[in-house]
Short mmCIF file of C-alpha atoms in Angstrom, two decimals:
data_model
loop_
_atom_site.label_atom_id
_atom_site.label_comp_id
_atom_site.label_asym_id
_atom_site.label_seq_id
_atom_site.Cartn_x
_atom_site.Cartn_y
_atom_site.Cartn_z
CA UNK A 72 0.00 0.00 0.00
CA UNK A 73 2.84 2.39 0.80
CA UNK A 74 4.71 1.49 -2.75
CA UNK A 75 1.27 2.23 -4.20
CA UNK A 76 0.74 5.52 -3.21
CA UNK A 77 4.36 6.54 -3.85
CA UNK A 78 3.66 5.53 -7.13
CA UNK A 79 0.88 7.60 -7.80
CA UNK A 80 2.06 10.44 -6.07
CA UNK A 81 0.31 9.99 -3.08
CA UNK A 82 2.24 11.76 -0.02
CA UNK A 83 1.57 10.80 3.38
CA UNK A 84 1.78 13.58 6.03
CA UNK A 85 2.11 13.09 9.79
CA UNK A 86 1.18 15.67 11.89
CA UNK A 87 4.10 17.82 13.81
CA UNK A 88 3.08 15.78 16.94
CA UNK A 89 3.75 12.87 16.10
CA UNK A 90 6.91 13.66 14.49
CA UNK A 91 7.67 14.88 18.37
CA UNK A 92 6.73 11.20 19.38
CA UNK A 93 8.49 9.65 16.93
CA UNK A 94 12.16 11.53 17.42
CA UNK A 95 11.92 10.43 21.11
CA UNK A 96 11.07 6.64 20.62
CA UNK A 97 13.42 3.84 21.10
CA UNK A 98 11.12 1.77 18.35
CA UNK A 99 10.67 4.02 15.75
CA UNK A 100 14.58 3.96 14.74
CA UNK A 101 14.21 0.13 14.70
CA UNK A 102 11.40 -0.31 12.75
CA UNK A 103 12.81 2.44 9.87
CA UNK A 104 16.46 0.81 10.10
CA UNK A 105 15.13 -2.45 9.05
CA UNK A 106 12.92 -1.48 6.63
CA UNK A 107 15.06 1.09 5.30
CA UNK A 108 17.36 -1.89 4.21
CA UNK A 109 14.90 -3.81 2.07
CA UNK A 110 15.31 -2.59 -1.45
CA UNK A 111 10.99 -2.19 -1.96
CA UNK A 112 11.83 1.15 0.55
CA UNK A 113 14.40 2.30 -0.77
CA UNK A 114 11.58 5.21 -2.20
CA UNK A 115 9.34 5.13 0.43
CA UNK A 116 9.52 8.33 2.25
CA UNK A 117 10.09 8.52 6.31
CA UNK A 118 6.78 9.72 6.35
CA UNK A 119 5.39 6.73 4.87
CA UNK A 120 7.24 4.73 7.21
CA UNK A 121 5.86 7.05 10.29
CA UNK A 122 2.68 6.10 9.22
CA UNK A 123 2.71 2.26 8.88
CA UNK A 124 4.73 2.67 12.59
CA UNK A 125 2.16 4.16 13.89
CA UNK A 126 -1.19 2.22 12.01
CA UNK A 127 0.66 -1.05 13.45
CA UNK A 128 0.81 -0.01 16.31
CA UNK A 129 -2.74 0.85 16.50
CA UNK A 130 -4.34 -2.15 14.86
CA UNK A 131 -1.89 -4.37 16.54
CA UNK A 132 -0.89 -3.72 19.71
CA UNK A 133 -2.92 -6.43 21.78
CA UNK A 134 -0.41 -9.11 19.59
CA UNK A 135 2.84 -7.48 21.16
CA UNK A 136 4.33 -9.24 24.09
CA UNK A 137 3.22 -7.44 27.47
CA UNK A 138 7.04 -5.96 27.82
CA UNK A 139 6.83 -4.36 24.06
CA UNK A 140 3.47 -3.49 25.11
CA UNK A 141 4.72 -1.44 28.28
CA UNK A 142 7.19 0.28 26.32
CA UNK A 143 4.84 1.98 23.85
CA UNK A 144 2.17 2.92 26.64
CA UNK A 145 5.09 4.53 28.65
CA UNK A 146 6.60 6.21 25.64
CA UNK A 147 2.85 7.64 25.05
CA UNK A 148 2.90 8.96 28.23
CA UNK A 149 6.08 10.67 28.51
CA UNK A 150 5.32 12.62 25.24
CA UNK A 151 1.76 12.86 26.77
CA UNK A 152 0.39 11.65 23.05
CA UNK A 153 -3.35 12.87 22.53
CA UNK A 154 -4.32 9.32 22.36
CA UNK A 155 -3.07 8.93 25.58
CA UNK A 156 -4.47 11.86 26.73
CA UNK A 157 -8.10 10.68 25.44
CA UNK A 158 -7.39 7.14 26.90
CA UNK A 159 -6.83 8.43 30.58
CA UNK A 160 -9.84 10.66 30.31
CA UNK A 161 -12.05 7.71 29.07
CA UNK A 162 -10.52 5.91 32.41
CA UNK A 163 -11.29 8.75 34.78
CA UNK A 164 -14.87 9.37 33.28
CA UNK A 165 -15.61 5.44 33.54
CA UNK A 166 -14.96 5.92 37.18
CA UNK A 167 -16.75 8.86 37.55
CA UNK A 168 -20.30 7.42 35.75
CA UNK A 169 -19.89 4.27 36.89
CA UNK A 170 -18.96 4.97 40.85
CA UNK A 171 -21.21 2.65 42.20
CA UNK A 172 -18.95 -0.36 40.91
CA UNK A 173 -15.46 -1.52 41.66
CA UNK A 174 -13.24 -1.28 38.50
CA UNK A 175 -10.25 -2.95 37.75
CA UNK A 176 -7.91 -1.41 34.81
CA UNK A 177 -5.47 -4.08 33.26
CA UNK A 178 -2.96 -3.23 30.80
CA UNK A 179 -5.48 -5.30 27.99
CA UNK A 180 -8.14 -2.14 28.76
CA UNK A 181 -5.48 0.67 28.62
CA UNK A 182 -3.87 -0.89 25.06
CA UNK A 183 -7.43 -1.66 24.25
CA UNK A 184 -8.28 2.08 24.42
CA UNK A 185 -4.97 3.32 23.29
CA UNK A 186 -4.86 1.45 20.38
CA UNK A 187 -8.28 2.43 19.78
CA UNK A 188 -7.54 6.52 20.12
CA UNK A 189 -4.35 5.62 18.24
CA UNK A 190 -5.92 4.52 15.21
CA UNK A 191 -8.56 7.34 14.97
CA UNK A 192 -5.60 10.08 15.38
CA UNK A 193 -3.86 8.81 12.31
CA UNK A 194 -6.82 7.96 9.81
CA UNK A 195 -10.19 9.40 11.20
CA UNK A 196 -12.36 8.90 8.11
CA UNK A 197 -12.12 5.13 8.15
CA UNK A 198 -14.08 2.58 10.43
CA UNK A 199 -11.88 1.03 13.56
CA UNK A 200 -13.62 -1.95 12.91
CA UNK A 201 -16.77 -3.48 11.13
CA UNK A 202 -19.82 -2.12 13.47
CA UNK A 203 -22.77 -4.77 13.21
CA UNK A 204 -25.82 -2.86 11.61
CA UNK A 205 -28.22 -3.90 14.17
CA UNK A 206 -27.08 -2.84 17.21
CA UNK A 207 -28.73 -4.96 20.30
CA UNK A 208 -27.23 -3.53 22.92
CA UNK A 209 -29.20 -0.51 23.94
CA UNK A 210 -32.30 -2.74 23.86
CA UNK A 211 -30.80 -5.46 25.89
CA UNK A 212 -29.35 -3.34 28.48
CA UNK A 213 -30.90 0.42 28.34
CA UNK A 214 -29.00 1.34 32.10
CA UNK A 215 -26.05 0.45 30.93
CA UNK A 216 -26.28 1.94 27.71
CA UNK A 217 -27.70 5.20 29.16
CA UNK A 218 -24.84 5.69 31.75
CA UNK A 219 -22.42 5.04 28.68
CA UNK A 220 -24.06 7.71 26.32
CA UNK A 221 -23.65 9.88 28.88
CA UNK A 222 -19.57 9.72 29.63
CA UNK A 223 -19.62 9.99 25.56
CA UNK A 224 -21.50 13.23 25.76
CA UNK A 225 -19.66 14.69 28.81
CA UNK A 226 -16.01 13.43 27.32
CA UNK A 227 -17.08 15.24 23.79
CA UNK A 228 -18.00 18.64 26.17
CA UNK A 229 -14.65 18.65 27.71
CA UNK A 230 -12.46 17.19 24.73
CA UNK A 231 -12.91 19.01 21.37
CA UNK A 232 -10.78 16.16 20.02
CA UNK A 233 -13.51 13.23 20.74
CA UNK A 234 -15.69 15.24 18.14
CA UNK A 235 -13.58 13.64 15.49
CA UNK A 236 -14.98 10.15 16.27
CA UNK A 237 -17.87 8.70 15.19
CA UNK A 238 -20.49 8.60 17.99
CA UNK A 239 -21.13 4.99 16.62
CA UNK A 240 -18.05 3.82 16.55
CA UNK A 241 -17.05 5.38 20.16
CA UNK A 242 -20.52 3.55 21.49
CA UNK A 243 -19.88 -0.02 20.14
CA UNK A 244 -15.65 0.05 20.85
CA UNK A 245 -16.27 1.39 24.58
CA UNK A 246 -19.09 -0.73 25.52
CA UNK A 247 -16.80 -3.80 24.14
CA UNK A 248 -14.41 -2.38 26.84
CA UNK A 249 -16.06 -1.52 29.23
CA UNK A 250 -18.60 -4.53 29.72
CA UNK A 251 -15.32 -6.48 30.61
CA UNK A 252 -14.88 -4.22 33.39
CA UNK A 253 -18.46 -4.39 34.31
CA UNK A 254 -20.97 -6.50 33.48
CA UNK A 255 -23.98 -4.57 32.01
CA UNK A 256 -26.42 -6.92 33.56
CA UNK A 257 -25.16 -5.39 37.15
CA UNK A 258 -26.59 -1.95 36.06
CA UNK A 259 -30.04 -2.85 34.60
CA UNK A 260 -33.08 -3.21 37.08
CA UNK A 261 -32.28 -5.96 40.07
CA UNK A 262 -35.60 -8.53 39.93
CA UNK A 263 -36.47 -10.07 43.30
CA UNK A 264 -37.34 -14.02 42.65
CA UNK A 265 -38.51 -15.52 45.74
CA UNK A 266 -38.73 -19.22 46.36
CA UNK A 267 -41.82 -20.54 48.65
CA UNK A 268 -41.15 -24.29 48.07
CA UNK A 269 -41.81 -27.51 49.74
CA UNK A 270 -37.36 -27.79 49.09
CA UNK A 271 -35.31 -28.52 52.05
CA UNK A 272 -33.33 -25.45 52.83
CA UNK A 273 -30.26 -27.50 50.93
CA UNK A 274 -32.07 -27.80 47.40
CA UNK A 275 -33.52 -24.43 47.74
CA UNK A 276 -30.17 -23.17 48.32
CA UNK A 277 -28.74 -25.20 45.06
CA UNK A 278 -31.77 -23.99 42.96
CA UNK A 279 -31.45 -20.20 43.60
CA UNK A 280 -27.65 -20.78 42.85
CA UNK A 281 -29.01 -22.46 39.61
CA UNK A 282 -31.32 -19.79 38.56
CA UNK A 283 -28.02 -17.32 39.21
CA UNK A 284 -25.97 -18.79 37.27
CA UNK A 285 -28.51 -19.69 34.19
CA UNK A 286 -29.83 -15.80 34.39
CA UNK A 287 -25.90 -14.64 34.87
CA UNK A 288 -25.89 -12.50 31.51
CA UNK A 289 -29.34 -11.66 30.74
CA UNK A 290 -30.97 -10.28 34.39
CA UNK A 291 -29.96 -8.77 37.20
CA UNK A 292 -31.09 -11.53 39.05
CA UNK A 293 -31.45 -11.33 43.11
CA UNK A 294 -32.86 -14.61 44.62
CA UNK A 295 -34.64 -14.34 48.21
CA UNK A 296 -36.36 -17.01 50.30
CA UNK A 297 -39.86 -16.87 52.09
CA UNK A 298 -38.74 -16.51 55.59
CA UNK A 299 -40.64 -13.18 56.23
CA UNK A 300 -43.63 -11.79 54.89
CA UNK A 301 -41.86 -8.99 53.20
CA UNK A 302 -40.04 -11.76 51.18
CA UNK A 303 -42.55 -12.45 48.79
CA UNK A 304 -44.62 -9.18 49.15
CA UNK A 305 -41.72 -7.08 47.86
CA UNK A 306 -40.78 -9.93 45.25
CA UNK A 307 -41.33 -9.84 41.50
CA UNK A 308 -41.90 -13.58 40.90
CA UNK A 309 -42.71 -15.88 43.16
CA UNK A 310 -41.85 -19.39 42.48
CA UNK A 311 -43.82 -22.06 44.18
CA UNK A 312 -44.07 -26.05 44.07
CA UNK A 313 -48.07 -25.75 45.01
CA UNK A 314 -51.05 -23.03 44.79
CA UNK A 315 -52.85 -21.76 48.09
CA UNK A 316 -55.89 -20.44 46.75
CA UNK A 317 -55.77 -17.43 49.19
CA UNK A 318 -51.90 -16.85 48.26
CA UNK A 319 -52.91 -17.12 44.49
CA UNK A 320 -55.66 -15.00 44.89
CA UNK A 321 -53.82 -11.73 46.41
CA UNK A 322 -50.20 -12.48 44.26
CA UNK A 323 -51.60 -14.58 40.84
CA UNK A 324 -48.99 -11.92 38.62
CA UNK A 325 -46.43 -12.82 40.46
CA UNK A 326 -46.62 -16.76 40.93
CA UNK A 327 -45.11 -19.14 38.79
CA UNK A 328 -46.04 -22.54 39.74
CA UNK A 329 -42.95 -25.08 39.42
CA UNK A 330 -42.31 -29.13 39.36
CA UNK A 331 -40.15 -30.61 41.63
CA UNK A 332 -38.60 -32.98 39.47
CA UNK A 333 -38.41 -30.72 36.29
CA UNK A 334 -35.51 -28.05 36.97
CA UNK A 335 -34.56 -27.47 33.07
CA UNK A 336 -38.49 -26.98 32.69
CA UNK A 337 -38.78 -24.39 35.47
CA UNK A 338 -36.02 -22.29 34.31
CA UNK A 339 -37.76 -22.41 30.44
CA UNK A 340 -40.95 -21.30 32.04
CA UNK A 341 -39.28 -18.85 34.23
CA UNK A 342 -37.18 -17.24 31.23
CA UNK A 343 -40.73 -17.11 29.12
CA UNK A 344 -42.19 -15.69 32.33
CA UNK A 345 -39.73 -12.56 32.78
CA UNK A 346 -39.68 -11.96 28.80
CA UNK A 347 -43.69 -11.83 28.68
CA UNK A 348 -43.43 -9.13 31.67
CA UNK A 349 -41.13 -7.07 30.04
CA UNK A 350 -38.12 -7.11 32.53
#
């Protein structure tokens, strides 16, 4: 691609800053030494060669081993790149929005973002990456989704430079980061299941862990046990191995009747139950 636009008089220009970047990195040199002696670049320009640096860099940095990986993120941040700039203010706004959870940055989520900023810096008008057309995730998990738009809008008020990015593409790319920080499910409504069964506190026990762990990704699932009458009067399904009439009569919305011996059947019913009620 670089022979090809040298050819037809295509010239590649990188921006003052990053020629800044580039004078003070230990990689840079490397890279154009040992391209410089292959004979195809021989009439490639440095510029040219800035550029690929720089677009592998962005596109590729989650291959590098962790060490190489270290050394570009700390030679962003002692020329204070705007990517990195843009990266540490997507980190500090995540833990402003989302204060009510514990986050946990690895190096994967800073070269993750960096890579991402990276990319957009050098060639703005093209996609990052293919962006599904149909977009579920706003429908599947409107909380999450909501508390996202708004670092986008607050990071594009105090950064001029996030303007340059596709809203789209800045959606899609930070919720793929961020949901492996937090788990949307944890910010979308919490539903109360109770269990009023005829279970020994053992198999209750089991089956609540069951109905966590099948519900784990889809609902914000909170499992309670009828041992107060505020159990199942707060509750949003009640799940019971027989009907009182009286008990049906006051909760029937709420009770969803299940067989003892039928677990896979219960949690079908109960996943047709909570779609049907719109939670």
């Amino acid at each position: 691609m670089s022979l090809w636009r040298f050819l037809n008089g295509k010239v590649i220009k990188i921006k003052n800053e990053w020629h800044e970047y580039l004078s003070q990195s230990y990689y840079f040199p490397v890279f154009y030494q040992t391209f410089y002696l292959s004979k195809p670049t021989n009439s490639i320009s440095r510029d040219e060669l800035a550029f690929l640096f720089l677009i592998i860099q962005a596109k590729y940095l989650s291959y590098f081993s962790l060490h190489r990986q270290s050394g570009f993120i700390h030679e962003h941040y002692c020329n204070k790149t705007s990517c990195y700039a843009k990266t540490l203010a997507a980190v500090n706004k995540f833990k402003q929005v989302f204060w009510e959870h514990s986050i946990n940055y690895s190096k994967e989520t800073v070269v993750a973002l960096l890579g991402f900023h990276l990319y957009h810096e050098i060639v703005i008008e093209i996609l990052f990456e293919q962006i599904p057309k149909q977009l579920k995730m706003k429908e599947q998990y409107p909380n999450f989704s909501r508390k996202l738009e708004k670092c986008l809008y607050e990071l594009k008020i105090e950064r001029n430079d996030y303007k340059q990015i596709s809203e789209k593409s800045l959606f899609y790319r930070y919720f793929l980061i961020l949901s492996s920080l937090i788990s949307p499910v944890l910010c979308e409504r919490k539903i109360f299941i109770c269990l009023m069964t005829d279970f020994p506190l053992e198999k209750e026990v089991a089956l609540g862990k069951r109905i966590y762990r099948f519900f784990a990704n889809t609902y914000n699932i909170e499992v309670i046990y009828a041992r107060r009458i505020s159990s199942f009067i707060y509750s949003d399904i009640i799940l019971v191995t027989r009907i009182d009439p009286v008990f049906y009569k006051e909760h029937a919305t709420k009770i969803l009747l299940i067989e003892a011996d039928e677990p896979n059947t219960m949690l079908e019913d109960l996943e047709e139950f909570l779609s049907k009620t719109n939670y």
